[in-house]
Amino acid sequence: VANPPHTIKLNQNESSVELPADLKRKIVRELERRPWARYPDYPPVRLTAAIARRLRIARKRVLVGHGSNELLYALAQATLERGTAVVLPSPSYAVARLAATLAGGRIATFPLDRKFQYDPETVVKAVRRHEPRLVFLPSPNNPTGGSLHAGPVAAVAEASRSLVVVDEAYHEFSRIDLLPLLRRHTNLVLLRTLSKACRLAAFRIGYLLGDPAVLHRVERGKPPHSIDLPSQIAGEILFGEETLLRDEIERVIDGRDRLAEALGLLSGVTVFPSDANFLLLRVPNAESTYLYLLRRGILVRRLAGAGGRLKNCLRVTIGTSFENRAVLQALTERFGRRPA
Ligand SMILES: Cc1ncc(COP(=O)(O)O)c(C=O)c1O
């Protein structure tokens, strides 16, 4: 990821708001108390228990990873062999594609609709046609923002004889709850992260939820002790905080909906529906718009490299209200309002 000089960083879907200083101090104090000369717990017992307690599920249904990216690689390693198919949407999260390719998987994509949303029937058809070992469904999808509801996810799990991974990195912002599906579908796993709504991207913490036998198998694709002590402590403490998370989610959803509405009024700008903490925009010329924003200190994600339908698209993370206003002002000056 390119990080040229900027003052407003909206290119990696992180939070622009740091955790409160007293919570950070609590994490640091706890880190001082624990031994540094010893390997960290593996599996991370306290963190796993904190996640299980918060979600009201059994501990054996939780597998913690060094960021959700590590779990993506482990999932690919544990399920794929050379030439076996992986079904995923196009466009989608590039790291998942990379992990699957490195594990020897053959990528079989299905398209999103005109507005970059999932069409549940298309997903089921792709699963039936390719008979994949792994189905990868980011929901909300990155970089497009559309999500799948519980009904369609259940239909895909039923249609599939293999493992279905719903990557829920942004699920907090979609308010869709897939957790109850795990009881009925043992071939379904949910992948989550503390890097987005939980504001802990600098610590690397992700987790997988699902059937204990499946998680056990995925664990074999992971190196031991991969979750370092600072990450374990930060995660344990964060999962003890209830309202902190709720306030951040409300703030982001509100900012997203306001910005989407305002940008939708600009001439030549298309805003695609998003359930995540970012917006996908199509503009008349993405490269020059990217550079124009950067000259104003605003760094967003350019997607031209992804090609195809993302040509002339930019992805903008929802920031603070000050940052969102700066984006709106810059793009309003560039494109002007659409005539009424
Ligand atoms: C869909 C999706 N999955 C997973 C990740 C990786 O998250 P983590 O920081 O937990 O590795 C990202 C990060 O941007 C993402 O967009």
Short mmCIF file of C-alpha atoms in Angstrom, two decimals, residues 13-312:
data_model
loop_
_atom_site.label_atom_id
_atom_site.label_comp_id
_atom_site.label_asym_id
_atom_site.label_seq_id
_atom_site.Cartn_x
_atom_site.Cartn_y
_atom_site.Cartn_z
CA ASN A 13 -10.27 1.63 6.14
CA GLU A 14 -8.85 2.20 9.61
CA SER A 15 -10.51 4.40 12.22
CA SER A 16 -9.35 8.03 12.35
CA VAL A 17 -10.18 8.18 16.06
CA GLU A 18 -7.67 6.73 18.53
CA LEU A 19 -8.81 4.74 21.55
CA PRO A 20 -9.19 6.85 24.72
CA ALA A 21 -5.87 7.62 26.45
CA ASP A 22 -6.88 5.90 29.72
CA LEU A 23 -7.62 2.67 27.86
CA LYS A 24 -4.25 2.83 26.13
CA ARG A 25 -2.55 3.33 29.52
CA LYS A 26 -4.41 0.34 30.90
CA ILE A 27 -3.02 -1.81 28.07
CA VAL A 28 0.53 -0.53 28.61
CA ARG A 29 0.34 -1.08 32.42
CA GLU A 30 -0.85 -4.65 31.91
CA LEU A 31 1.95 -5.24 29.40
CA GLU A 32 4.50 -4.12 32.01
CA ARG A 33 3.09 -6.56 34.54
CA ARG A 34 3.41 -9.67 32.38
CA PRO A 35 6.64 -11.56 31.58
CA TRP A 36 8.43 -10.60 28.36
CA ALA A 37 11.07 -13.33 28.41
CA ARG A 38 8.48 -16.08 28.00
CA TYR A 39 6.56 -17.08 24.89
CA PRO A 40 3.03 -15.71 24.83
CA ASP A 41 0.18 -18.12 25.57
CA TYR A 42 -0.67 -20.31 22.64
CA PRO A 43 -3.52 -20.59 22.08
CA PRO A 44 -4.18 -17.19 23.65
CA VAL A 45 -6.41 -18.49 26.43
CA ARG A 46 -7.57 -15.25 28.04
CA LEU A 47 -8.23 -13.48 24.74
CA THR A 48 -10.17 -16.47 23.40
CA ALA A 49 -12.22 -16.54 26.60
CA ALA A 50 -12.91 -12.78 26.37
CA ILE A 51 -14.18 -13.14 22.79
CA ALA A 52 -16.31 -16.19 23.64
CA ARG A 53 -17.80 -14.42 26.66
CA ARG A 54 -18.69 -11.31 24.66
CA LEU A 55 -20.31 -13.32 21.86
CA ARG A 56 -21.88 -15.88 24.21
CA ILE A 57 -20.42 -18.86 22.39
CA ALA A 58 -18.20 -21.76 23.48
CA ARG A 59 -14.43 -21.13 23.55
CA LYS A 60 -13.79 -24.07 21.27
CA ARG A 61 -15.73 -22.20 18.55
CA VAL A 62 -13.15 -19.35 18.51
CA LEU A 63 -9.74 -19.42 16.79
CA VAL A 64 -7.60 -16.30 17.24
CA GLY A 65 -5.09 -15.21 14.60
CA HIS A 66 -2.38 -12.60 14.01
CA GLY A 67 -4.81 -10.32 12.21
CA SER A 68 -7.54 -11.83 10.09
CA ASN A 69 -5.05 -11.93 7.21
CA GLU A 70 -3.11 -14.69 8.97
CA LEU A 71 -6.31 -16.69 9.25
CA LEU A 72 -7.00 -16.18 5.55
CA TYR A 73 -3.63 -17.75 4.71
CA ALA A 74 -4.26 -20.55 7.22
CA LEU A 75 -7.71 -21.22 5.73
CA ALA A 76 -6.21 -21.46 2.25
CA GLN A 77 -3.34 -23.69 3.43
CA ALA A 78 -5.65 -26.01 5.32
CA THR A 79 -8.26 -26.48 2.61
CA LEU A 80 -6.66 -26.09 -0.83
CA GLU A 81 -4.43 -28.25 -2.99
CA ARG A 82 -3.01 -27.56 -6.41
CA GLY A 83 -5.82 -27.01 -8.90
CA THR A 84 -8.73 -27.06 -6.44
CA ALA A 85 -11.24 -24.26 -6.97
CA VAL A 86 -11.88 -21.22 -4.79
CA VAL A 87 -15.03 -19.23 -5.50
CA LEU A 88 -15.00 -15.52 -4.71
CA PRO A 89 -16.59 -12.32 -6.02
CA SER A 90 -14.96 -9.98 -8.49
CA PRO A 91 -13.92 -7.39 -7.53
CA SER A 92 -12.97 -8.45 -4.02
CA TYR A 93 -10.31 -8.42 -1.32
CA ALA A 94 -6.94 -8.89 -3.01
CA VAL A 95 -5.22 -10.60 -0.06
CA ALA A 96 -7.73 -13.48 -0.09
CA ARG A 97 -7.03 -14.07 -3.76
CA LEU A 98 -3.30 -14.00 -3.10
CA ALA A 99 -3.55 -16.45 -0.19
CA ALA A 100 -5.63 -18.85 -2.29
CA THR A 101 -3.27 -18.61 -5.25
CA LEU A 102 -0.20 -19.25 -3.08
CA ALA A 103 -1.87 -22.36 -1.70
CA GLY A 104 -2.30 -23.64 -5.27
CA GLY A 105 -6.00 -22.76 -5.57
CA ARG A 106 -7.66 -22.08 -8.89
CA ILE A 107 -9.58 -18.80 -8.69
CA ALA A 108 -13.17 -18.94 -9.98
CA THR A 109 -14.93 -15.59 -9.72
CA PHE A 110 -18.55 -14.54 -9.97
CA PRO A 111 -19.62 -10.98 -10.83
CA LEU A 112 -21.30 -8.44 -8.58
CA ASP A 113 -24.30 -6.61 -10.02
CA ARG A 114 -24.30 -3.20 -11.72
CA LYS A 115 -24.15 -1.43 -8.38
CA PHE A 116 -21.43 -3.77 -7.12
CA GLN A 117 -23.88 -5.60 -4.85
CA TYR A 118 -24.15 -9.37 -4.37
CA ASP A 119 -26.79 -11.22 -6.36
CA PRO A 120 -27.47 -14.27 -4.13
CA GLU A 121 -28.56 -16.45 -7.06
CA THR A 122 -25.32 -15.78 -8.91
CA VAL A 123 -23.35 -16.87 -5.83
CA VAL A 124 -25.27 -20.15 -5.49
CA LYS A 125 -24.90 -20.86 -9.22
CA ALA A 126 -21.13 -20.28 -9.08
CA VAL A 127 -20.82 -22.63 -6.09
CA ARG A 128 -22.78 -25.37 -7.91
CA ARG A 129 -20.82 -24.94 -11.14
CA HIS A 130 -17.27 -24.93 -9.75
CA GLU A 131 -17.64 -27.36 -6.81
CA PRO A 132 -14.97 -25.39 -4.90
CA ARG A 133 -13.03 -26.44 -1.81
CA LEU A 134 -13.42 -22.93 -0.46
CA VAL A 135 -16.02 -20.19 -0.95
CA PHE A 136 -14.82 -16.77 0.13
CA LEU A 137 -17.46 -14.07 0.69
CA PRO A 138 -16.40 -10.77 2.24
CA SER A 139 -19.49 -9.17 3.69
CA PRO A 140 -19.43 -6.20 3.44
CA ASN A 141 -17.15 -6.69 0.46
CA ASN A 142 -13.94 -4.70 0.08
CA PRO A 143 -13.56 -2.49 -1.99
CA THR A 144 -17.22 -2.29 -3.01
CA GLY A 145 -19.20 -2.20 0.28
CA GLY A 146 -22.16 -4.52 -0.46
CA SER A 147 -23.12 -7.29 1.96
CA LEU A 148 -25.04 -10.55 2.18
CA HIS A 149 -27.94 -11.09 4.58
CA ALA A 150 -28.43 -14.25 6.64
CA GLY A 151 -30.89 -15.86 4.18
CA PRO A 152 -28.52 -15.85 1.19
CA VAL A 153 -25.55 -16.92 3.33
CA ALA A 154 -27.57 -19.91 4.57
CA ALA A 155 -28.52 -20.76 0.98
CA VAL A 156 -24.86 -20.72 -0.10
CA ALA A 157 -23.84 -22.89 2.89
CA GLU A 158 -26.57 -25.37 1.94
CA ALA A 159 -25.56 -25.40 -1.73
CA SER A 160 -21.92 -25.95 -0.86
CA ARG A 161 -20.26 -29.23 0.01
CA SER A 162 -17.16 -27.33 1.07
CA LEU A 163 -16.13 -24.60 3.47
CA VAL A 164 -17.83 -21.20 3.20
CA VAL A 165 -15.90 -18.30 4.74
CA VAL A 166 -17.73 -15.05 5.31
CA ASP A 167 -15.08 -12.39 5.91
CA GLU A 168 -16.81 -9.98 8.27
CA ALA A 169 -13.99 -7.44 8.65
CA TYR A 170 -16.59 -4.63 8.38
CA HIS A 171 -19.67 -6.39 9.77
CA GLU A 172 -20.16 -3.96 12.66
CA PHE A 173 -21.05 -1.22 10.17
CA SER A 174 -23.64 -3.39 8.39
CA ARG A 175 -25.65 -4.41 11.47
CA ILE A 176 -26.15 -7.86 9.92
CA ASP A 177 -25.86 -10.71 12.41
CA LEU A 178 -24.74 -14.05 10.93
CA LEU A 179 -23.74 -15.62 14.25
CA PRO A 180 -26.99 -17.63 14.71
CA LEU A 181 -26.27 -19.41 11.38
CA LEU A 182 -23.24 -21.18 12.84
CA ARG A 183 -25.43 -23.55 14.84
CA ARG A 184 -27.10 -24.94 11.72
CA HIS A 185 -24.25 -24.85 9.21
CA THR A 186 -21.06 -26.62 10.24
CA ASN A 187 -19.40 -25.75 6.90
CA LEU A 188 -19.76 -22.02 7.61
CA VAL A 189 -17.08 -19.93 9.35
CA LEU A 190 -17.06 -16.21 10.13
CA LEU A 191 -13.82 -14.26 9.97
CA ARG A 192 -13.50 -11.07 12.02
CA THR A 193 -10.91 -8.47 12.94
CA LEU A 194 -10.12 -5.90 15.61
CA SER A 195 -8.47 -3.65 13.01
CA LYS A 196 -11.56 -1.70 11.93
CA ALA A 197 -14.44 -0.89 14.33
CA CYS A 198 -12.28 -1.89 17.34
CA ARG A 199 -9.52 0.56 16.33
CA LEU A 200 -6.63 -1.81 16.99
CA ALA A 201 -5.05 -2.12 13.54
CA ALA A 202 -1.54 -1.57 14.98
CA PHE A 203 -2.00 -4.70 17.07
CA ARG A 204 -2.65 -7.69 14.88
CA ILE A 205 -5.78 -9.50 16.05
CA GLY A 206 -8.36 -11.42 14.05
CA TYR A 207 -10.55 -14.40 14.88
CA LEU A 208 -12.47 -17.14 13.22
CA LEU A 209 -15.79 -18.48 14.52
CA GLY A 210 -17.21 -21.85 13.60
CA ASP A 211 -17.32 -25.58 14.11
CA PRO A 212 -14.52 -26.79 16.46
CA ALA A 213 -13.42 -29.57 14.06
CA VAL A 214 -13.08 -27.06 11.20
CA LEU A 215 -11.16 -24.60 13.38
CA HIS A 216 -8.84 -27.36 14.53
CA ARG A 217 -7.98 -28.10 10.92
CA VAL A 218 -7.44 -24.43 10.06
CA GLU A 219 -5.14 -24.08 13.06
CA ARG A 220 -2.69 -26.47 11.41
CA GLY A 221 -2.06 -23.78 8.79
CA LYS A 222 -0.88 -21.33 11.46
CA PRO A 223 2.54 -20.97 13.07
CA PRO A 224 2.55 -21.43 16.88
CA HIS A 225 2.75 -18.39 19.21
CA SER A 226 1.83 -16.06 16.37
CA ILE A 227 -0.31 -13.80 18.56
CA ASP A 228 2.18 -11.66 20.48
CA LEU A 229 1.63 -10.57 24.08
CA PRO A 230 0.79 -6.88 23.35
CA SER A 231 -1.95 -7.98 20.94
CA GLN A 232 -3.35 -10.50 23.41
CA ILE A 233 -3.53 -7.89 26.18
CA ALA A 234 -5.01 -5.19 23.94
CA GLY A 235 -7.68 -7.61 22.75
CA GLU A 236 -8.51 -8.84 26.26
CA ILE A 237 -8.98 -5.28 27.51
CA LEU A 238 -10.93 -4.12 24.47
CA PHE A 239 -13.41 -6.96 24.70
CA GLY A 240 -14.22 -5.79 28.23
CA GLU A 241 -15.48 -2.46 26.82
CA GLU A 242 -19.10 -2.44 25.70
CA THR A 243 -20.12 1.15 24.97
CA LEU A 244 -16.82 2.19 23.39
CA LEU A 245 -17.47 0.03 20.36
CA ARG A 246 -21.12 1.04 20.04
CA ASP A 247 -20.28 4.76 19.95
CA GLU A 248 -17.60 4.29 17.28
CA ILE A 249 -19.97 2.28 15.07
CA GLU A 250 -22.74 4.90 15.34
CA ARG A 251 -20.27 7.67 14.52
CA VAL A 252 -19.00 5.90 11.40
CA ILE A 253 -22.42 4.87 10.08
CA ASP A 254 -23.74 8.38 10.54
CA GLY A 255 -20.68 9.89 8.80
CA ARG A 256 -20.92 7.39 5.95
CA ASP A 257 -24.59 8.00 5.26
CA ARG A 258 -24.20 11.78 5.32
CA LEU A 259 -21.16 11.73 3.06
CA ALA A 260 -22.78 9.30 0.62
CA GLU A 261 -25.82 11.52 0.31
CA ALA A 262 -23.80 14.70 -0.20
CA LEU A 263 -21.37 13.17 -2.71
CA GLY A 264 -24.30 11.72 -4.61
CA LEU A 265 -25.36 15.28 -5.48
CA LEU A 266 -22.11 16.04 -7.32
CA SER A 267 -21.95 16.22 -11.06
CA GLY A 268 -20.53 13.08 -12.68
CA VAL A 269 -19.93 11.30 -9.35
CA THR A 270 -21.55 7.90 -8.66
CA VAL A 271 -21.63 6.67 -5.06
CA PHE A 272 -22.21 2.93 -4.70
CA PRO A 273 -24.28 1.64 -1.74
CA SER A 274 -21.98 0.72 1.17
CA ASP A 275 -22.57 -1.15 4.43
CA ALA A 276 -18.93 -0.67 5.46
CA ASN A 277 -16.74 2.15 6.83
CA PHE A 278 -15.83 3.32 3.33
CA LEU A 279 -17.47 4.49 0.12
CA LEU A 280 -16.70 3.41 -3.42
CA LEU A 281 -17.00 6.31 -5.88
CA ARG A 282 -16.88 6.44 -9.63
CA VAL A 283 -15.60 9.78 -10.93
CA PRO A 284 -14.87 11.12 -14.42
CA ASN A 285 -11.09 10.58 -14.05
CA ALA A 286 -9.94 8.64 -10.99
CA GLU A 287 -6.20 9.15 -11.40
CA SER A 288 -6.33 12.93 -11.71
CA THR A 289 -8.93 13.10 -8.90
CA TYR A 290 -6.66 10.99 -6.68
CA LEU A 291 -3.76 13.37 -7.34
CA TYR A 292 -5.98 16.42 -6.84
CA LEU A 293 -7.06 15.13 -3.41
CA LEU A 294 -3.47 14.28 -2.52
CA ARG A 295 -2.35 17.83 -3.34
CA ARG A 296 -4.86 18.89 -0.69
CA GLY A 297 -3.35 16.43 1.75
CA ILE A 298 -6.15 13.85 1.42
CA LEU A 299 -4.98 10.28 0.76
CA VAL A 300 -7.63 7.89 -0.59
CA ARG A 301 -7.26 4.48 -2.29
CA ARG A 302 -6.92 4.34 -6.04
CA LEU A 303 -8.18 1.15 -7.61
CA ALA A 304 -7.09 1.58 -11.21
CA GLY A 305 -4.62 -1.32 -10.79
CA ALA A 306 -7.58 -3.62 -10.14
CA GLY A 307 -8.77 -2.81 -13.69
CA GLY A 308 -12.07 -3.84 -15.24
CA ARG A 309 -15.13 -2.28 -13.69
CA LEU A 310 -13.12 -0.44 -11.05
CA LYS A 311 -11.54 1.81 -13.66
CA ASN A 312 -12.26 5.38 -12.56
#
